mmCIF file of C-alpha atoms in Angstrom:
data_model
loop_
_atom_site.group_PDB
_atom_site.id
_atom_site.type_symbol
_atom_site.label_atom_id
_atom_site.label_comp_id
_atom_site.label_asym_id
_atom_site.label_seq_id
_atom_site.Cartn_x
_atom_site.Cartn_y
_atom_site.Cartn_z
ATOM 1 C CA MET Y 1 -0.033 -0.013 -0.040
ATOM 2 C CA PRO Y 2 1.459 3.555 -1.000
ATOM 3 C CA VAL Y 3 2.788 5.326 1.943
ATOM 4 C CA GLY Y 4 4.317 8.744 2.531
ATOM 5 C CA SER Y 5 4.731 10.903 -0.374
ATOM 6 C CA ALA Y 6 3.410 8.193 -2.808
ATOM 7 C CA THR Y 7 -0.066 9.597 -2.443
ATOM 8 C CA ALA Y 8 1.141 13.081 -3.276
ATOM 9 C CA PRO Y 9 0.263 13.083 -6.996
ATOM 10 C CA GLY Y 10 -3.260 11.827 -6.393
ATOM 11 C CA VAL Y 11 -3.883 14.474 -3.745
ATOM 12 C CA LEU Y 12 -2.556 17.045 -6.081
ATOM 13 C CA ARG Y 13 -4.776 16.004 -9.032
ATOM 14 C CA TYR Y 14 -7.765 16.548 -6.677
ATOM 15 C CA TYR Y 15 -6.895 20.075 -5.494
ATOM 16 C CA LEU Y 16 -5.666 21.251 -8.922
ATOM 17 C CA GLY Y 17 -8.627 19.841 -10.698
ATOM 18 C CA LYS Y 18 -10.783 22.249 -8.766
ATOM 19 C CA LEU Y 19 -8.602 25.147 -9.547
ATOM 20 C CA LEU Y 20 -8.766 24.378 -13.184
ATOM 21 C CA GLN Y 21 -12.414 24.042 -13.529
ATOM 22 C CA CYS Y 22 -12.389 27.854 -14.611
ATOM 23 C CA ASN Y 23 -9.880 28.460 -17.025
ATOM 24 C CA MET Y 24 -10.038 32.224 -16.901
ATOM 25 C CA ASN Y 25 -8.283 34.076 -13.940
ATOM 26 C CA THR Y 26 -10.145 37.356 -13.824
ATOM 27 C CA GLU Y 27 -7.754 38.858 -11.327
ATOM 28 C CA PHE Y 28 -4.860 38.812 -13.554
ATOM 29 C CA GLY Y 29 -6.896 38.575 -16.896
ATOM 30 C CA VAL Y 30 -5.188 35.334 -17.918
ATOM 31 C CA ASP Y 31 -6.821 32.705 -20.008
ATOM 32 C CA LEU Y 32 -5.520 29.351 -19.587
ATOM 33 C CA THR Y 33 -7.128 27.787 -22.553
ATOM 34 C CA ASN Y 34 -4.219 29.000 -24.681
ATOM 35 C CA ILE Y 35 -1.942 26.087 -23.130
ATOM 36 C CA THR Y 36 -2.270 22.494 -23.418
ATOM 37 C CA ILE Y 37 -1.827 20.447 -19.923
ATOM 38 C CA LEU Y 38 -1.293 16.803 -20.254
ATOM 39 C CA ASP Y 39 -1.182 14.266 -17.612
ATOM 40 C CA VAL Y 40 1.118 11.469 -18.333
ATOM 41 C CA GLY Y 41 0.520 9.548 -15.217
ATOM 42 C CA ASP Y 42 2.685 8.336 -12.355
ATOM 43 C CA VAL Y 43 5.762 6.260 -11.845
ATOM 44 C CA PRO Y 44 4.269 2.857 -10.846
ATOM 45 C CA PHE Y 45 4.088 2.011 -7.320
ATOM 46 C CA GLY Y 46 6.165 -1.085 -6.195
ATOM 47 C CA LEU Y 47 9.311 -0.445 -8.228
ATOM 48 C CA SER Y 48 12.654 -0.300 -6.448
ATOM 49 C CA LEU Y 49 13.968 3.274 -5.921
ATOM 50 C CA GLU Y 50 16.616 2.772 -8.850
ATOM 51 C CA GLU Y 51 13.910 1.474 -11.069
ATOM 52 C CA ALA Y 52 11.460 4.313 -10.323
ATOM 53 C CA LEU Y 53 14.080 7.000 -10.776
ATOM 54 C CA SER Y 54 15.282 5.422 -14.086
ATOM 55 C CA ARG Y 55 11.784 5.460 -15.312
ATOM 56 C CA LEU Y 56 11.485 9.001 -14.261
ATOM 57 C CA ASN Y 57 14.746 10.009 -16.200
ATOM 58 C CA ASP Y 58 13.416 8.213 -19.293
ATOM 59 C CA ALA Y 59 10.130 10.095 -19.121
ATOM 60 C CA ILE Y 60 11.856 13.446 -18.835
ATOM 61 C CA VAL Y 61 13.989 12.618 -21.844
ATOM 62 C CA GLU Y 62 11.085 11.673 -23.901
ATOM 63 C CA LEU Y 63 9.123 14.889 -22.766
ATOM 64 C CA ILE Y 64 11.791 17.345 -23.539
ATOM 65 C CA ARG Y 65 12.451 15.851 -27.096
ATOM 66 C CA ARG Y 66 8.653 16.233 -27.629
ATOM 67 C CA GLY Y 67 8.936 20.104 -26.645
ATOM 68 C CA ALA Y 68 7.011 19.633 -23.400
ATOM 69 C CA ILE Y 69 7.688 21.473 -20.186
ATOM 70 C CA PRO Y 70 7.544 18.835 -17.611
ATOM 71 C CA ILE Y 71 6.018 19.542 -14.238
ATOM 72 C CA VAL Y 72 7.020 17.011 -11.808
ATOM 73 C CA ILE Y 73 5.567 16.233 -8.489
ATOM 74 C CA GLY Y 74 7.399 14.275 -5.742
ATOM 75 C CA GLY Y 75 8.247 12.449 -3.850
ATOM 76 C CA SER Y 76 11.393 13.643 -2.107
ATOM 77 C CA GLN Y 77 14.463 15.518 -3.424
ATOM 78 C CA ASP Y 78 16.067 12.100 -4.710
ATOM 79 C CA GLN Y 79 13.993 12.725 -7.878
ATOM 80 C CA SER Y 80 15.929 15.921 -8.834
ATOM 81 C CA TYR Y 81 19.067 14.190 -10.079
ATOM 82 C CA PRO Y 82 17.249 11.910 -12.570
ATOM 83 C CA ILE Y 83 15.140 15.072 -13.807
ATOM 84 C CA THR Y 84 18.618 17.055 -14.219
ATOM 85 C CA GLY Y 85 19.976 14.022 -15.796
ATOM 86 C CA GLY Y 86 17.046 13.639 -18.278
ATOM 87 C CA LEU Y 87 17.494 17.386 -19.383
ATOM 88 C CA MET Y 88 21.420 16.814 -19.823
ATOM 89 C CA ASP Y 89 20.865 13.570 -21.745
ATOM 90 C CA VAL Y 90 19.129 15.816 -24.309
ATOM 91 C CA VAL Y 91 20.660 19.114 -24.311
ATOM 92 C CA GLY Y 92 24.123 18.411 -22.638
ATOM 93 C CA GLY Y 93 25.750 19.670 -19.417
ATOM 94 C CA GLY Y 94 25.278 23.325 -20.527
ATOM 95 C CA ILE Y 95 22.319 23.860 -18.231
ATOM 96 C CA GLY Y 96 21.321 25.961 -15.011
ATOM 97 C CA VAL Y 97 19.920 24.553 -11.899
ATOM 98 C CA VAL Y 98 18.071 26.734 -9.298
ATOM 99 C CA ASN Y 99 17.148 24.793 -6.280
ATOM 100 C CA ILE Y 100 14.734 26.644 -3.704
ATOM 101 C CA ASN Y 101 15.533 25.061 -0.613
ATOM 102 C CA SER Y 102 16.543 25.748 3.003
ATOM 103 C CA ARG Y 103 19.306 22.920 2.579
ATOM 104 C CA LEU Y 104 22.032 22.300 0.437
ATOM 105 C CA SER Y 105 21.651 18.744 -0.175
ATOM 106 C CA VAL Y 106 25.410 17.787 -0.594
ATOM 107 C CA ASN Y 107 25.570 15.179 2.252
ATOM 108 C CA GLN Y 108 28.353 12.420 1.479
ATOM 109 C CA LEU Y 109 27.389 9.836 -1.164
ATOM 110 C CA SER Y 110 26.978 6.360 -0.089
ATOM 111 C CA VAL Y 111 29.724 3.644 -1.022
ATOM 112 C CA GLU Y 112 27.242 2.359 -3.607
ATOM 113 C CA MET Y 113 26.718 5.929 -4.940
ATOM 114 C CA LYS Y 114 22.935 5.587 -4.422
ATOM 115 C CA ILE Y 115 20.604 8.416 -5.228
ATOM 116 C CA GLU Y 116 19.278 9.958 -1.757
ATOM 117 C CA ALA Y 117 17.671 13.139 -0.920
ATOM 118 C CA ALA Y 118 20.122 14.429 1.311
ATOM 119 C CA SER Y 119 22.904 14.103 -1.409
ATOM 120 C CA ALA Y 120 20.984 14.821 -4.579
ATOM 121 C CA ASN Y 121 23.017 18.036 -5.167
ATOM 122 C CA ARG Y 122 26.455 16.564 -4.341
ATOM 123 C CA LEU Y 123 25.721 13.820 -7.040
ATOM 124 C CA LEU Y 124 24.895 16.434 -9.470
ATOM 125 C CA LEU Y 125 28.170 18.276 -8.648
ATOM 126 C CA SER Y 126 29.898 14.919 -9.085
ATOM 127 C CA ASP Y 127 28.439 14.540 -12.706
ATOM 128 C CA SER Y 128 31.150 15.357 -15.343
ATOM 129 C CA ARG Y 129 28.702 16.574 -17.785
ATOM 130 C CA PHE Y 130 27.502 19.379 -15.335
ATOM 131 C CA CYS Y 131 30.756 19.908 -13.314
ATOM 132 C CA PRO Y 132 33.757 19.231 -15.713
ATOM 133 C CA PRO Y 133 37.317 19.409 -14.593
ATOM 134 C CA ARG Y 134 38.593 23.062 -14.700
ATOM 135 C CA GLU Y 135 41.143 23.965 -17.334
ATOM 136 C CA SER Y 136 43.887 25.081 -14.892
ATOM 137 C CA TYR Y 137 47.244 23.845 -13.792
ATOM 138 C CA THR Y 138 46.779 24.918 -10.175
ATOM 139 C CA ILE Y 139 42.995 23.930 -9.736
ATOM 140 C CA HIS Y 140 42.378 20.367 -10.440
ATOM 141 C CA GLU Y 141 38.722 20.086 -8.921
ATOM 142 C CA PRO Y 142 35.692 19.956 -11.363
ATOM 143 C CA SER Y 143 33.446 23.204 -11.272
ATOM 144 C CA CYS Y 144 30.013 23.920 -12.294
ATOM 145 C CA GLU Y 145 30.918 27.595 -12.863
ATOM 146 C CA GLY Y 146 27.829 29.062 -11.137
ATOM 147 C CA LYS Y 147 25.286 26.748 -12.828
ATOM 148 C CA LEU Y 148 23.829 25.662 -9.499
ATOM 149 C CA VAL Y 149 22.352 28.091 -7.162
ATOM 150 C CA ILE Y 150 20.662 27.437 -3.777
ATOM 151 C CA TYR Y 151 17.960 29.988 -3.276
ATOM 152 C CA GLY Y 152 16.411 30.470 0.141
ATOM 153 C CA ALA Y 153 19.076 28.437 2.155
ATOM 154 C CA GLN Y 154 18.909 28.851 5.922
ATOM 155 C CA GLY Y 155 22.137 28.875 7.987
ATOM 156 C CA ALA Y 156 20.871 26.644 10.685
ATOM 157 C CA TYR Y 157 20.645 23.782 8.378
ATOM 158 C CA CYS Y 158 23.951 24.264 6.287
ATOM 159 C CA SER Y 159 27.172 23.028 7.750
ATOM 160 C CA PRO Y 160 30.433 25.021 7.161
ATOM 161 C CA GLU Y 161 31.746 21.844 5.316
ATOM 162 C CA HIS Y 162 28.730 21.526 3.069
ATOM 163 C CA VAL Y 163 28.959 25.284 2.200
ATOM 164 C CA ASN Y 164 32.689 25.157 1.491
ATOM 165 C CA PHE Y 165 32.063 21.992 -0.871
ATOM 166 C CA LEU Y 166 29.376 23.722 -2.572
ATOM 167 C CA GLN Y 167 31.318 26.866 -3.268
ATOM 168 C CA LYS Y 168 34.614 25.060 -4.166
ATOM 169 C CA ARG Y 169 32.461 23.226 -6.876
ATOM 170 C CA GLY Y 170 31.366 26.574 -8.152
ATOM 171 C CA GLY Y 171 27.940 26.686 -6.754
ATOM 172 C CA HIS Y 172 26.365 29.741 -5.263
ATOM 173 C CA ILE Y 173 24.102 30.283 -2.031
ATOM 174 C CA ILE Y 174 21.605 32.933 -1.728
ATOM 175 C CA TRP Y 175 20.638 32.940 1.886
ATOM 176 C CA LEU Y 176 16.924 33.468 2.815
ATOM 177 C CA SER Y 177 17.546 36.072 5.772
ATOM 178 C CA LYS Y 178 20.764 37.824 4.846
ATOM 179 C CA ASP Y 179 20.406 38.085 0.941
ATOM 180 C CA ILE Y 180 16.549 37.949 0.435
ATOM 181 C CA ARG Y 181 15.207 39.550 3.491
ATOM 182 C CA ARG Y 182 18.227 41.602 4.088
ATOM 183 C CA GLN Y 183 18.702 40.974 7.828
ATOM 184 C CA SER Y 184 21.932 40.892 9.994
ATOM 185 C CA ILE Y 185 22.817 38.915 12.941
ATOM 186 C CA PHE Y 186 22.301 42.229 14.963
ATOM 187 C CA GLY Y 187 18.887 43.184 13.726
ATOM 188 C CA VAL Y 188 17.350 44.071 10.356
ATOM 189 C CA GLU Y 189 18.665 46.589 7.876
ATOM 190 C CA ARG Y 190 15.340 48.205 7.437
ATOM 191 C CA ALA Y 191 12.734 49.321 10.051
ATOM 192 C CA ASN Y 192 9.589 47.345 10.315
ATOM 193 C CA ASP Y 193 7.532 50.359 9.414
ATOM 194 C CA PRO Y 194 7.762 50.575 5.497
ATOM 195 C CA THR Y 195 6.748 54.470 5.826
ATOM 196 C CA SER Y 196 9.470 55.251 8.190
ATOM 197 C CA ARG Y 197 12.708 57.256 7.133
ATOM 198 C CA ARG Y 198 16.138 55.667 7.303
ATOM 199 C CA THR Y 199 18.277 56.993 9.822
ATOM 200 C CA SER Y 200 21.572 58.407 9.612
ATOM 201 C CA ASP Y 201 23.171 55.327 11.139
ATOM 202 C CA SER Y 202 22.546 53.631 7.741
ATOM 203 C CA SER Y 203 24.964 55.996 5.999
ATOM 204 C CA ALA Y 204 27.799 53.545 6.470
ATOM 205 C CA ALA Y 205 25.703 50.517 4.965
ATOM 206 C CA ASP Y 206 24.814 52.966 2.014
ATOM 207 C CA GLU Y 207 28.475 53.683 1.487
ATOM 208 C CA ASN Y 208 29.415 50.085 1.564
ATOM 209 C CA ASN Y 209 26.383 48.972 -0.766
ATOM 210 C CA ASP Y 210 27.728 51.592 -3.156
ATOM 211 C CA THR Y 211 31.135 50.166 -3.125
ATOM 212 C CA GLN Y 212 29.886 46.712 -3.716
ATOM 213 C CA GLN Y 213 27.582 48.214 -6.725
ATOM 214 C CA ALA Y 214 30.665 49.864 -8.150
ATOM 215 C CA ALA Y 215 32.671 46.580 -7.875
ATOM 216 C CA ALA Y 216 29.822 44.692 -9.415
ATOM 217 C CA LYS Y 217 29.445 47.028 -12.346
ATOM 218 C CA GLN Y 218 32.953 46.676 -13.307
ATOM 219 C CA PHE Y 219 32.854 42.951 -12.920
ATOM 220 C CA LEU Y 220 29.767 42.509 -15.101
ATOM 221 C CA ASN Y 221 30.882 45.020 -17.895
ATOM 222 C CA SER Y 222 28.671 44.806 -20.638
ATOM 223 C CA SER Y 223 26.196 42.423 -18.956
ATOM 224 C CA TYR Y 224 25.207 45.225 -16.568
ATOM 225 C CA ASN Y 225 22.364 47.142 -17.572
ATOM 226 C CA GLU Y 226 22.249 50.793 -16.644
ATOM 227 C CA GLU Y 227 18.478 50.917 -17.372
ATOM 228 C CA ASP Y 228 17.764 48.309 -14.914
ATOM 229 C CA GLU Y 229 19.671 50.666 -12.063
ATOM 230 C CA ASP Y 230 17.427 53.545 -13.100
ATOM 231 C CA GLU Y 231 14.360 51.459 -13.033
ATOM 232 C CA ASN Y 232 14.640 49.555 -9.657
ATOM 233 C CA ASN Y 233 18.265 50.213 -8.398
ATOM 234 C CA PHE Y 234 19.084 46.504 -8.395
ATOM 235 C CA PHE Y 235 22.023 44.631 -9.728
ATOM 236 C CA THR Y 236 23.184 40.976 -9.744
ATOM 237 C CA ALA Y 237 27.016 39.994 -9.763
ATOM 238 C CA THR Y 238 28.967 36.864 -9.269
ATOM 239 C CA SER Y 239 32.167 35.873 -7.881
ATOM 240 C CA THR Y 240 33.676 32.591 -6.777
ATOM 241 C CA GLN Y 241 31.842 32.943 -3.525
ATOM 242 C CA SER Y 242 28.443 34.301 -3.876
ATOM 243 C CA ILE Y 243 25.921 36.297 -5.869
ATOM 244 C CA LEU Y 244 25.810 39.770 -4.794
ATOM 245 C CA THR Y 245 22.368 41.385 -4.754
ATOM 246 C CA ARG Y 246 21.220 44.967 -3.688
ATOM 247 C CA GLN Y 247 17.972 47.042 -4.285
ATOM 248 C CA SER Y 248 16.427 50.067 -2.642
ATOM 249 C CA ILE Y 249 12.482 49.744 -2.519
ATOM 250 C CA PRO Y 250 10.260 50.575 0.236
ATOM 251 C CA SER Y 251 9.400 47.402 2.295
ATOM 252 C CA THR Y 252 9.462 45.627 5.500
ATOM 253 C CA PRO Y 253 12.322 42.938 6.088
ATOM 254 C CA TYR Y 254 9.396 40.243 6.112
ATOM 255 C CA SER Y 255 7.854 41.483 2.824
ATOM 256 C CA SER Y 256 7.960 39.721 -0.429
ATOM 257 C CA HIS Y 257 9.045 42.741 -2.279
ATOM 258 C CA ASN Y 258 12.402 41.680 -2.812
ATOM 259 C CA ILE Y 259 11.544 38.488 -4.765
ATOM 260 C CA PRO Y 260 9.476 40.043 -7.858
ATOM 261 C CA VAL Y 261 12.728 41.918 -8.662
ATOM 262 C CA GLN Y 262 15.381 39.631 -7.397
ATOM 263 C CA PHE Y 263 14.486 36.328 -8.759
ATOM 264 C CA PRO Y 264 13.823 37.252 -12.372
ATOM 265 C CA LYS Y 265 17.135 38.814 -12.390
ATOM 266 C CA LEU Y 266 18.591 35.522 -11.035
ATOM 267 C CA LEU Y 267 16.899 33.526 -13.730
ATOM 268 C CA GLN Y 268 18.337 36.059 -16.362
ATOM 269 C CA TYR Y 269 21.754 35.616 -14.893
ATOM 270 C CA MET Y 270 21.516 31.890 -15.056
ATOM 271 C CA SER Y 271 20.342 31.759 -18.599
ATOM 272 C CA THR Y 272 22.610 34.375 -20.142
ATOM 273 C CA SER Y 273 25.772 33.838 -18.108
ATOM 274 C CA PRO Y 274 29.065 34.736 -20.209
ATOM 275 C CA LEU Y 275 30.147 31.272 -18.979
ATOM 276 C CA SER Y 276 27.573 29.694 -21.175
ATOM 277 C CA VAL Y 277 29.177 28.548 -24.359
ATOM 278 C CA SER Y 278 26.134 27.489 -26.323
ATOM 279 C CA LEU Y 279 24.586 29.736 -28.971
ATOM 280 C CA VAL Y 280 21.247 29.858 -27.312
ATOM 281 C CA ASN Y 281 20.547 30.735 -23.684
ATOM 282 C CA ARG Y 282 21.258 28.292 -21.202
ATOM 283 C CA PRO Y 283 18.099 25.971 -20.392
ATOM 284 C CA ILE Y 284 17.098 26.092 -16.566
ATOM 285 C CA TYR Y 285 15.590 23.488 -14.233
ATOM 286 C CA VAL Y 286 13.773 24.984 -11.140
ATOM 287 C CA SER Y 287 13.342 22.790 -8.462
ATOM 288 C CA PHE Y 288 11.092 23.875 -5.495
ATOM 289 C CA SER Y 289 11.430 22.077 -2.096
ATOM 290 C CA LEU Y 290 8.750 22.491 0.271
ATOM 291 C CA TYR Y 291 11.372 22.370 3.096
ATOM 292 C CA SER Y 292 11.915 25.960 2.153
ATOM 293 C CA MET Y 293 8.606 26.855 3.100
ATOM 294 C CA GLN Y 294 7.228 28.033 6.528
ATOM 295 C CA ASP Y 295 5.762 25.146 8.341
ATOM 296 C CA LEU Y 296 2.382 27.373 9.076
ATOM 297 C CA ALA Y 297 2.064 27.427 5.155
ATOM 298 C CA SER Y 298 3.209 23.697 4.470
ATOM 299 C CA PRO Y 299 2.678 21.477 7.504
ATOM 300 C CA GLY Y 300 2.513 18.430 5.310
ATOM 301 C CA MET Y 301 6.314 17.645 5.131
ATOM 302 C CA SER Y 302 8.676 15.719 7.175
ATOM 303 C CA LEU Y 303 11.331 18.403 7.719
ATOM 304 C CA ARG Y 304 9.525 21.532 9.214
ATOM 305 C CA SER Y 305 10.773 24.924 9.964
ATOM 306 C CA PRO Y 306 9.262 28.108 11.347
ATOM 307 C CA GLN Y 307 11.208 30.053 9.094
ATOM 308 C CA GLY Y 308 10.816 30.039 5.129
ATOM 309 C CA PHE Y 309 9.003 31.396 2.532
ATOM 310 C CA THR Y 310 5.407 32.383 3.067
ATOM 311 C CA SER Y 311 2.750 31.255 0.654
ATOM 312 C CA GLU Y 312 2.586 34.570 -1.028
ATOM 313 C CA GLU Y 313 6.241 34.444 -1.786
ATOM 314 C CA ALA Y 314 5.999 30.874 -3.210
ATOM 315 C CA MET Y 315 3.212 31.911 -5.637
ATOM 316 C CA ILE Y 316 5.603 34.730 -6.799
ATOM 317 C CA LEU Y 317 8.581 32.365 -7.375
ATOM 318 C CA CYS Y 318 6.171 29.997 -9.142
ATOM 319 C CA ARG Y 319 4.635 32.711 -11.500
ATOM 320 C CA GLN Y 320 8.077 34.105 -12.255
ATOM 321 C CA SER Y 321 9.317 30.473 -13.104
ATOM 322 C CA GLY Y 322 6.406 29.984 -15.352
ATOM 323 C CA LEU Y 323 7.039 33.323 -17.049
ATOM 324 C CA ASP Y 324 10.853 32.908 -17.953
ATOM 325 C CA SER Y 325 11.126 31.355 -21.356
ATOM 326 C CA ASN Y 326 14.325 29.684 -20.112
ATOM 327 C CA VAL Y 327 12.867 27.464 -17.498
ATOM 328 C CA HIS Y 328 12.097 24.249 -19.073
ATOM 329 C CA ILE Y 329 11.593 21.833 -16.155
ATOM 330 C CA PHE Y 330 9.677 22.576 -12.829
ATOM 331 C CA ASP Y 331 9.373 20.337 -9.960
ATOM 332 C CA ILE Y 332 8.096 20.478 -6.270
ATOM 333 C CA HIS Y 333 9.167 17.868 -3.979
ATOM 334 C CA GLY Y 334 8.817 17.175 -0.139
ATOM 335 C CA PHE Y 335 4.785 16.915 -0.097
ATOM 336 C CA ASN Y 336 3.730 14.091 2.424
ATOM 337 C CA PRO Y 337 0.032 13.748 2.561
ATOM 338 C CA THR Y 338 0.211 11.479 5.371
ATOM 339 C CA ILE Y 339 1.494 14.063 7.685
ATOM 340 C CA GLU Y 340 -1.126 16.741 6.666
ATOM 341 C CA GLU Y 341 -2.996 16.740 3.364
ATOM 342 C CA SER Y 342 -5.556 19.628 2.741
ATOM 343 C CA ARG Y 343 -3.713 22.770 3.754
ATOM 344 C CA THR Y 344 -0.461 21.564 1.875
ATOM 345 C CA GLY Y 345 -2.308 19.992 -0.966
ATOM 346 C CA CYS Y 346 -4.070 23.241 -1.657
ATOM 347 C CA LEU Y 347 -0.698 25.122 -1.396
ATOM 348 C CA VAL Y 348 1.128 22.851 -3.959
ATOM 349 C CA ALA Y 349 -1.910 23.026 -6.324
ATOM 350 C CA GLU Y 350 -1.845 26.828 -6.128
ATOM 351 C CA MET Y 351 1.934 26.917 -6.855
ATOM 352 C CA ILE Y 352 1.480 24.825 -9.857
ATOM 353 C CA TYR Y 353 -1.516 26.805 -10.986
ATOM 354 C CA ASN Y 354 0.508 30.044 -10.624
ATOM 355 C CA PHE Y 355 3.212 28.551 -12.632
ATOM 356 C CA LEU Y 356 0.718 28.002 -15.290
ATOM 357 C CA LEU Y 357 -0.343 31.435 -14.994
ATOM 358 C CA GLY Y 358 3.200 32.613 -15.840
ATOM 359 C CA PHE Y 359 3.566 30.103 -18.467
ATOM 360 C CA SER Y 360 0.496 31.022 -20.269
ATOM 361 C CA GLN Y 361 1.947 34.705 -20.814
ATOM 362 C CA ARG Y 362 5.516 33.505 -22.499
ATOM 363 C CA ARG Y 363 4.098 33.817 -25.916
ATOM 364 C CA LEU Y 364 3.122 37.354 -25.156
ATOM 365 C CA MET Y 365 6.240 38.498 -23.371
ATOM 366 C CA PHE Y 366 8.777 36.364 -25.271
ATOM 367 C CA ASN Y 367 7.616 35.479 -28.567
ATOM 368 C CA ARG Y 368 10.866 35.724 -30.456
ATOM 369 C CA ASN Y 369 12.291 32.966 -28.143
ATOM 370 C CA GLN Y 370 9.784 30.397 -28.970
ATOM 371 C CA ALA Y 371 10.873 26.812 -29.930
ATOM 372 C CA ARG Y 372 14.475 27.873 -28.883
ATOM 373 C CA LEU Y 373 15.109 24.584 -26.970
ATOM 374 C CA GLY Y 374 13.749 22.643 -29.583
ATOM 375 C CA GLN Y 375 16.160 24.254 -32.171
ATOM 376 C CA TYR Y 376 18.907 23.660 -29.835
ATOM 377 C CA VAL Y 377 18.151 19.746 -29.583
ATOM 378 C CA ALA Y 378 17.597 19.664 -33.234
ATOM 379 C CA ARG Y 379 20.912 21.418 -34.138
ATOM 380 C CA ASN Y 380 23.013 19.522 -31.557
ATOM 381 C CA TYR Y 381 21.426 16.087 -31.894
ATOM 382 C CA ASN Y 382 20.496 15.854 -35.487
ATOM 383 C CA ARG Y 383 17.082 14.810 -34.317
ATOM 384 C CA SER Y 384 13.782 15.224 -36.520
ATOM 385 C CA PRO Y 385 10.994 16.933 -34.475
ATOM 386 C CA VAL Y 386 8.596 14.471 -32.964
ATOM 387 C CA ASP Y 387 4.868 14.746 -34.130
ATOM 388 C CA SER Y 388 3.144 15.766 -31.084
ATOM 389 C CA LYS Y 389 -0.157 14.444 -32.680
ATOM 390 C CA SER Y 390 1.111 10.885 -32.897
ATOM 391 C CA SER Y 391 0.600 10.062 -29.340
ATOM 392 C CA ASN Y 392 -0.987 11.888 -26.290
ATOM 393 C CA SER Y 393 0.612 9.906 -23.392
ATOM 394 C CA ILE Y 394 4.149 9.030 -22.449
ATOM 395 C CA PRO Y 395 4.546 5.679 -20.926
ATOM 396 C CA LEU Y 396 6.189 5.584 -17.600
#
């Protein structure tokens, strides 16, 4: 009998079906009838973990080759490596992975190199396709060169050893409190009242931020857009240690105002990084762990935390992921209906619904980039496009 997260897909279908009874979102004026949603079923229950993940990998390969955008529901994070592997099987290792997670998931691998949730990202960073050896006489460790970003990490769950490992392998960490909500160990950088004026004590911080901004602009060179600074005073920069972010917009430290500006810029950085050698933008896989959520919003998970993203922030992250034309795979993992079903089931269903809201606007926002991944696959693998009308189901 299915236990744990095995019942998650069925629960999700129930709650998502209710949301999709009306295809028109009158609040945003978005019509979902312009997209095709196809349910390709579940990985069969009763298989061994290795067999189930192999089936998942094969399904991702087939869906990508057919030009679909897979949305995967887990399950634990052990599903993320087969998903990434399936994408790399089609387009190669030049992809970007954004893991929205409170944890780094780089625990030591077992002797058998088995796929486990706690070591999913270490397995990815050990894959030579994604993390090839550096071309240097002094540095022999492989590096993913910024292609993996952990977004929303929490320091209480990330050991120094794991942080050092991920950064040495070229991964980046964007911390929930320090980088997204801009808190410090001594307090917060902005007053709780969004209407209050900043005091003179903040002048030193402003000066430091200006110094960081100047250094980042010099680093980015032509990839830095002056119009972005005029519009929202935000920039994204990269180094071997971190991605620096800065913005100046009225908000409380606990508001989600940072995310609508910050996260799209992160996706843009991931897809248009100068380290990308392909002729097209880098395909991105966004993996959303419910462990990054506040337990009040998402109680149906085994690893709960009072910190984390709010449900409002999660919807924004999902909409932005759906809207970005470089995001080619989206998954949500960590949902365990045996712990709690209704509240978390509604949350996950609305997260997917918001991804679909964003996805439905891609043609309006990014019409010039249509079929880009398909062209990349055809050019690099000399494959004829698969007739999408030949079959409406992908056997799992």
